[in-house]
XYZ file of C-alpha atoms in Angstrom:
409
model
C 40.852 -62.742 30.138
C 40.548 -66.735 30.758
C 37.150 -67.487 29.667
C 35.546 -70.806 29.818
C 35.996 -72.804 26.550
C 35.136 -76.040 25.796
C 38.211 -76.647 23.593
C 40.231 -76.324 26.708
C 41.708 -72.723 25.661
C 43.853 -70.784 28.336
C 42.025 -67.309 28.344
C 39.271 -67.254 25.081
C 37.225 -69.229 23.350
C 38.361 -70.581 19.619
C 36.118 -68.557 17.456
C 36.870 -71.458 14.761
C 39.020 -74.173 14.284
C 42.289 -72.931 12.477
C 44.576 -75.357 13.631
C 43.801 -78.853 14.537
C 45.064 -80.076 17.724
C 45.111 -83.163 16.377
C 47.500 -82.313 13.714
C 50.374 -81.173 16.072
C 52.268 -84.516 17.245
C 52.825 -84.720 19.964
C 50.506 -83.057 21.834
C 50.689 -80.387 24.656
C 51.809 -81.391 28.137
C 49.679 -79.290 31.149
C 52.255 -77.610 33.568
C 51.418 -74.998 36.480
C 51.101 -71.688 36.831
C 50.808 -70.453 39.979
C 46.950 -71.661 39.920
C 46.647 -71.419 36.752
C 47.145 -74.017 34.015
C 49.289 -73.430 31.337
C 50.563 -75.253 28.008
C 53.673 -75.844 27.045
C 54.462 -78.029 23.555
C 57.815 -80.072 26.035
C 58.042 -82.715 24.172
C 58.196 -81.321 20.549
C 61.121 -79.777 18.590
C 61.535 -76.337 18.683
C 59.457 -75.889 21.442
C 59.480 -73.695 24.558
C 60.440 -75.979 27.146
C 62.114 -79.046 26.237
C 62.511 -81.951 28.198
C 62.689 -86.047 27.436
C 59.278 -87.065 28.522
C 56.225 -85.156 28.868
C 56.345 -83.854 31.928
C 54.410 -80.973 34.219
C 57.430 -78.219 35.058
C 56.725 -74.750 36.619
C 57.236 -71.666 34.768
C 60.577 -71.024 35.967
C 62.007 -73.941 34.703
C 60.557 -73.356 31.587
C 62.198 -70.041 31.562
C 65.484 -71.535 33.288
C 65.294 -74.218 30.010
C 65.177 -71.357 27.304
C 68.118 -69.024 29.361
C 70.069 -72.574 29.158
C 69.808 -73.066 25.409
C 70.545 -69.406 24.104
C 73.685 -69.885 26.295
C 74.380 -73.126 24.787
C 73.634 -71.456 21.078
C 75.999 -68.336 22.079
C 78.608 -70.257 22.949
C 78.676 -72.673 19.988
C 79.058 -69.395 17.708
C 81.794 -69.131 19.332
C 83.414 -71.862 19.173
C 82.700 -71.673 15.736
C 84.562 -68.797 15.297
C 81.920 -67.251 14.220
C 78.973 -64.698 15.652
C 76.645 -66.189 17.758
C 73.915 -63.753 16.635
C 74.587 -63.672 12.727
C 72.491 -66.610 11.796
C 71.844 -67.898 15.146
C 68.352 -67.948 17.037
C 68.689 -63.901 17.775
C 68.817 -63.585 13.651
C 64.910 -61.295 13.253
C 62.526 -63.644 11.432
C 59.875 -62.367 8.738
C 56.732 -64.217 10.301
C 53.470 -62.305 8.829
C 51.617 -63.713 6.296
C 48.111 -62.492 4.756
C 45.297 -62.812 6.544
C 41.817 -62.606 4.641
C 39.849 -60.922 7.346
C 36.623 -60.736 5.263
C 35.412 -62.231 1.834
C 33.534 -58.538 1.356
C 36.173 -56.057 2.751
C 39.667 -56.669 1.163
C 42.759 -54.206 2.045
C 41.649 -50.296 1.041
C 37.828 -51.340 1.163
C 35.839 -49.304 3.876
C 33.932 -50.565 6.772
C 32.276 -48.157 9.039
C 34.574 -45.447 9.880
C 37.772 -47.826 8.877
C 39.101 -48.883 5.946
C 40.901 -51.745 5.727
C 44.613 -51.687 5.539
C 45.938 -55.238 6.063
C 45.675 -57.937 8.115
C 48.196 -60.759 8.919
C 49.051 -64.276 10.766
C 51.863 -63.708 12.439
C 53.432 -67.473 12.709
C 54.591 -68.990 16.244
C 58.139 -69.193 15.642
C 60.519 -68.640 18.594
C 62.949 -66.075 18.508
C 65.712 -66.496 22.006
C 62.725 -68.517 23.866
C 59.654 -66.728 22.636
C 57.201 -66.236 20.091
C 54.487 -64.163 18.633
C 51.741 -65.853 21.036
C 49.500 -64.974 23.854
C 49.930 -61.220 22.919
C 47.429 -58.881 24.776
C 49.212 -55.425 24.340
C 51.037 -53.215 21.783
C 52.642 -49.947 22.073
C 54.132 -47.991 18.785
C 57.608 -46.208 19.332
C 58.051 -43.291 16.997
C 61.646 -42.432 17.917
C 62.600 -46.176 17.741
C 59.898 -47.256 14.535
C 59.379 -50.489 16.428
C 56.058 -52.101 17.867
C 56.358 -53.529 21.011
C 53.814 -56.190 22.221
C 54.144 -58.022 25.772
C 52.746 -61.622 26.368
C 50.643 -63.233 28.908
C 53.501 -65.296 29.654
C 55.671 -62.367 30.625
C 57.353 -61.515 27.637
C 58.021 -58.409 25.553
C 58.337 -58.804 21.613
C 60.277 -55.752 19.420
C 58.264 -55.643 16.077
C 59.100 -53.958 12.594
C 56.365 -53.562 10.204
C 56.553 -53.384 6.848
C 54.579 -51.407 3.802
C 53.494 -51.377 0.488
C 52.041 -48.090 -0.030
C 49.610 -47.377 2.701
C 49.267 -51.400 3.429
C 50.523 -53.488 5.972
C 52.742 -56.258 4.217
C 54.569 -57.853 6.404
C 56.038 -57.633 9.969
C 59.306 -58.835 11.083
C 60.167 -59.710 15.072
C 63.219 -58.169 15.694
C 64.096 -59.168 19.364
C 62.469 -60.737 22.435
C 63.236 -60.852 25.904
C 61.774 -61.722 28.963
C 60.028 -58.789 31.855
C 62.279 -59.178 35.016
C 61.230 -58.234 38.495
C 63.303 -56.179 40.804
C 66.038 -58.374 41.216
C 66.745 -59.516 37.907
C 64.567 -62.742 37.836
C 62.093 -63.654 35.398
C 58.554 -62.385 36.103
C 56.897 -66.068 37.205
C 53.682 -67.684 38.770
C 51.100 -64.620 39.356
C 53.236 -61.737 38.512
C 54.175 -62.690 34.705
C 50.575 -62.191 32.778
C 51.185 -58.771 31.009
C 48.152 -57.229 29.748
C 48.506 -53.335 29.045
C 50.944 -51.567 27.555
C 51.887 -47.930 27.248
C 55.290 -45.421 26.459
C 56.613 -42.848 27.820
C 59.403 -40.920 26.210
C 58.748 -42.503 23.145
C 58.122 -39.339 20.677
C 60.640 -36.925 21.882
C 63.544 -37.487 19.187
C 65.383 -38.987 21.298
C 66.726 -42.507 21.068
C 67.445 -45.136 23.217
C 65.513 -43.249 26.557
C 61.685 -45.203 25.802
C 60.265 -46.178 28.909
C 57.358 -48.897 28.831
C 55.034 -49.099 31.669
C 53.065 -52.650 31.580
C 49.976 -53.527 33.513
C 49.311 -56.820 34.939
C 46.383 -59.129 36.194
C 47.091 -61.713 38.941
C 49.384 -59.528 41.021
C 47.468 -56.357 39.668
C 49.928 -53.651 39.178
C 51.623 -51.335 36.628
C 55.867 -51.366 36.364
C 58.334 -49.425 34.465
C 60.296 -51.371 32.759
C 63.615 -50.752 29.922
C 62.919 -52.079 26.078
C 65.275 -55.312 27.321
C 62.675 -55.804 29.607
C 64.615 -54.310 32.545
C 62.707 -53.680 35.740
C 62.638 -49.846 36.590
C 59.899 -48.717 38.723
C 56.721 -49.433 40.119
C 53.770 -47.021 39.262
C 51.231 -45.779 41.712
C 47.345 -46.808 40.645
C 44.746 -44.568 40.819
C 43.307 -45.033 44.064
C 39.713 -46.470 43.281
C 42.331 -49.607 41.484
C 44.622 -50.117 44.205
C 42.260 -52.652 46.181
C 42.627 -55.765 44.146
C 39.705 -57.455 46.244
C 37.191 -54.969 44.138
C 38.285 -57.415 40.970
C 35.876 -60.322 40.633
C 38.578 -62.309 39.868
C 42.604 -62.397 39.666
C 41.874 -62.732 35.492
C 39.736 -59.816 35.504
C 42.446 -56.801 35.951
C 43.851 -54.579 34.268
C 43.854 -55.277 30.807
C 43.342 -51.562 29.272
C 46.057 -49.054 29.865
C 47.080 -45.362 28.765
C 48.005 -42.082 30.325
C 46.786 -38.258 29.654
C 48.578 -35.759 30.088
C 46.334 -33.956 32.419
C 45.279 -37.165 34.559
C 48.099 -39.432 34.745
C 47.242 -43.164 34.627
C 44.104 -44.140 33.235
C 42.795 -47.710 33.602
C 39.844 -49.668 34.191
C 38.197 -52.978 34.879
C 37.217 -55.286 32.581
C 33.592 -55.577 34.216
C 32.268 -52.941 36.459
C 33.308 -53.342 40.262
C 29.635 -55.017 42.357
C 29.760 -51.383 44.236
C 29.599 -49.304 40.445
C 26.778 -48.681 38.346
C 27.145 -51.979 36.039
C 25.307 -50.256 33.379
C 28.191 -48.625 32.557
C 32.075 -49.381 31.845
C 34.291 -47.398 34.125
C 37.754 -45.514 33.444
C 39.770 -43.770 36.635
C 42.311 -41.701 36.388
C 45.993 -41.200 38.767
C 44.731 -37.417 39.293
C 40.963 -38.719 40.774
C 39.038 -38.265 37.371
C 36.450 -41.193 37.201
C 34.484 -41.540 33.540
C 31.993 -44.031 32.492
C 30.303 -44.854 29.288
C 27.533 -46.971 27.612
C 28.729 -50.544 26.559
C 27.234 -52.571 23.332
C 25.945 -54.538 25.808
C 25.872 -54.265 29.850
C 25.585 -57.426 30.551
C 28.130 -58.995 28.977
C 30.429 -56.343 27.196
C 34.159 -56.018 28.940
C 37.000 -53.346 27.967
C 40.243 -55.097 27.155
C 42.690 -52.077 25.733
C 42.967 -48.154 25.740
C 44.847 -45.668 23.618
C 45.048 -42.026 23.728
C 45.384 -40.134 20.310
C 47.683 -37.071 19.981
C 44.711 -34.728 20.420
C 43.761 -36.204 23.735
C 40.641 -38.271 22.900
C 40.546 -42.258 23.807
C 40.138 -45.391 21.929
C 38.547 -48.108 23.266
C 38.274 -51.983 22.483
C 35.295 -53.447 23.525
C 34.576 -57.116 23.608
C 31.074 -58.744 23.698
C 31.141 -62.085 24.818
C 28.605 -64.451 25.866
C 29.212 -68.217 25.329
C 31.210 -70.484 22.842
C 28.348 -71.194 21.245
C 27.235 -67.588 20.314
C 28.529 -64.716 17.945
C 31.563 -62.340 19.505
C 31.722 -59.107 18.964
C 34.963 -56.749 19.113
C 34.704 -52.898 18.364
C 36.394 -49.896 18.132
C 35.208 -47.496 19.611
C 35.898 -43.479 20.541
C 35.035 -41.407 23.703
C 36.345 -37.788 24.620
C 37.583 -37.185 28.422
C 38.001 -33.495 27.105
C 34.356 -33.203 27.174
C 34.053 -33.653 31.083
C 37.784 -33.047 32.702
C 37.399 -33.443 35.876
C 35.170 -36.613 35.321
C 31.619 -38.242 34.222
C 29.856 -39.869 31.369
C 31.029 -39.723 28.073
C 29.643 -40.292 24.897
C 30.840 -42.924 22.591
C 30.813 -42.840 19.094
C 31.065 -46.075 16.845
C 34.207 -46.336 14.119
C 34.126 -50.222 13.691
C 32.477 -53.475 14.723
C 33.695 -57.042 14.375
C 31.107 -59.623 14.339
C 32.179 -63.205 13.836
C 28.608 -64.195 13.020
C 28.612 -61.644 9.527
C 31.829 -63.375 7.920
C 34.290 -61.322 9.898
C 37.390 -64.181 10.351
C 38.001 -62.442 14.046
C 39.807 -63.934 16.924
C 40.450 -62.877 20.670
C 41.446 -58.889 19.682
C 43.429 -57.591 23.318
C 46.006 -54.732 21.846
C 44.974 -51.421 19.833
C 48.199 -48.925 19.753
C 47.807 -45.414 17.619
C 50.259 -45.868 14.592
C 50.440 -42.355 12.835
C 47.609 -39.719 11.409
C 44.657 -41.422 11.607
C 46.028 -45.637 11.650
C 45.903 -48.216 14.292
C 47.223 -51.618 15.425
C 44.665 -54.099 16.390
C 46.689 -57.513 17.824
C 44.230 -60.497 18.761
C 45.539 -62.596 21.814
C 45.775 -66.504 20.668
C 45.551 -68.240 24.342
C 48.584 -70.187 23.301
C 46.124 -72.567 22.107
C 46.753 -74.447 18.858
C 43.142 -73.870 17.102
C 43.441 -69.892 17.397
C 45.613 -67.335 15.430
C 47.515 -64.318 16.499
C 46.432 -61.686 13.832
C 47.717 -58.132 13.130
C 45.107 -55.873 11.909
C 46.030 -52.515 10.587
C 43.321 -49.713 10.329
C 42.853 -46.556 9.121
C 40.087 -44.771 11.341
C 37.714 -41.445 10.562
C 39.427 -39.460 13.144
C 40.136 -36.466 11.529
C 43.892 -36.037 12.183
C 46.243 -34.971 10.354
C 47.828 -37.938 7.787
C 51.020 -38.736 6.742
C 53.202 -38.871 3.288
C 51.789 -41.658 1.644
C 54.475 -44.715 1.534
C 56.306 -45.650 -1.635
C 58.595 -48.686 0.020
């Protein structure tokens, strides 16, 4: 969500500086989104858009610019007699590296009903036009082994991790390609920011058939799309979503997204709608189920991502925010629509809070996706702003399934 910051940040708040601003030379040019501002590095190398001066372009020339140069790199290849893909831009780059998350809790400690099982930086290097930035959603494919994330800025990133033992070590992106609308064309303006993420057909044994369905604020939606970011289908809402006027704002949408078996869709707003109980953080459901349940705090709390585990129950991140100036808080939490099925208030139980006032090195967490057994990703959402980090936590959670082999590679 774009919350006010005064280091000029797209959607959060720097929890810290990381990166200096100052440091990257030279600096960001401002462009337009739709009404939205948006940053784009134009007149650095290696950069999204490039262009001579610094100048303010719309997103679809951006986009236009980095279709333009893969041609350009696939046809040099070519002429090279060569592949264009062997050790050209589409070659998968290695870009985690370690994050220390805490000073206390290192990788295999235990923190609440987690224990620590790796954290990393995942670095902003492009790969055909995109990188690992602005990242508000993953999804884990069990047929494929790949982790898919989509961007705020309309793209969708294939990720591999990598182990050592039960760790996370490393990640590797694999692909990247831009979400297309119904014609073919680049999602652009209101329609590109990508916020949930869920599969279908993506533990059945069967490869190649995954189908992702992505929710979206701005135009506030959910569409099927291909793994090449191919447009299928749009999905239906559940009703009490489907007037976008409820939203208190085009950046407050749909951010959380999952499915149940029993109830279809499940989604939420970030903040309770004015006509709902705002004590409470509301889920509805494609098959009419509404739930609600207690939030760390009322006032301020707002749900950014869903996932259902294989027994049925939900995950939840929760993020308390309140000002720049004050700690945030991001946590984990569990809640069990099995309990009332045919709707009502749940009970919540606890597994892990973040607080970035008690040495937890936190940024702007926006993805959770169930893993395997009892492990979860946990991908922060970096604005696109210089002085935050995309980080890749990796969490194994008191949930009682049942756990895999443990990994020798």
């Amino acid at each position: 969500a774009r919350l006010p910051s005064p280091m000029g940040s797209k959607r959060f708040p720097a929890l810290r500086p990381t990166r200096h601003a100052a440091s990257q030379a030279p600096r960001p040019c401002t462009g337009q989104r739709g009404e939205a501002v948006f940053e784009v590095s134009d007149c650095a190398p290696a950069t999204r858009c490039r262009v001579d001066t610094c100048s303010a372009i719309t997103r679809a020339q951006c986009v236009s610019q980095r279709q333009q140069a893969l041609v350009v790199s696939i046809l040099a290849g070519y002429l090279l007699g060569g592949s264009a893909y062997a050790e050209g831009p589409s070659a998968p780059l290695e870009i985690g590296k370690p994050h220390q998350l805490s000073k206390e809790f290192l990788p295999g400690d235990r923190f609440m009903a987690a224990t620590h099982r790796g954290a990393l930086e995942l670095e902003n290097t492009e790969l055909d036009g995109f990188a690992a930035e602005g990242l508000s959603a993953l999804a884990w494919d069990a047929d494929e082994e790949i982790l898919y994330a989509v961007s705020d800025l309309g793209a969708l990133l294939h990720l591999q991790p990598e182990w050592d033992g039960d760790n996370l070590r490393s990640i590797t992106l694999l692909a990247t390609h831009v979400l297309k609308d119904a014609s073919g064309e680049p999602l652009d303006g209101d329609w590109d920011d990508a916020e949930g993420l869920v599969l279908e057909q993506a533990q059945d044994g069967v490869s190649g058939n995954s189908v992702l369905l992505v929710s979206f604020e701005g135009e506030t939606r959910v569409d099927a799309y291909r793994p090449d970011g191919t447009y299928l289908d749009r999905r239906t809402l559940p009703s009490a979503l489907n007037d976008k006027d409820r939203f208190p704002g085009s950046n407050q949408g749909l951010e959380a997204l999952t499915t149940l078996s029993e109830a279809g869709l499940v989604s939420g707003p970030q903040r309770p709608f004015e006509d709902s109980d705002k004590a409470f953080l509301h889920l509805y459901a494609s098959a009419g189920q509404h739930w609600w349940f207690k939030p760390l705090d009322p006032d301020h709390s707002s749900l950014v991502a869903l996932e259902t585990l294989p027994d049925g129950r939900l995950l939840l991140l929760e993020r308390r925010y309140i000002s720049f100036f004050q700690p945030v808080l991001f946590a984990v939490r569990l809640v069990d629509p099995r309990e009332a099925p045919r709707g009502g208030k749940l009970a919540v139980t606890d597994l892990a809070i973040f607080d970035s006032s008690k040495g937890w090195r936190i940024d702007n967490f926006e993805g959770i996706a169930h893993h395997t057994g009892n492990r979860i990703f946990i991908v922060s959402d970096d604005n696109t702003n210089p002085i935050q980090k995309t980080l890749l936590l990796y969490l194994d959670l008191d949930l009682g399934l049942e756990d895999p082999t443990t990994r020798e590679d």
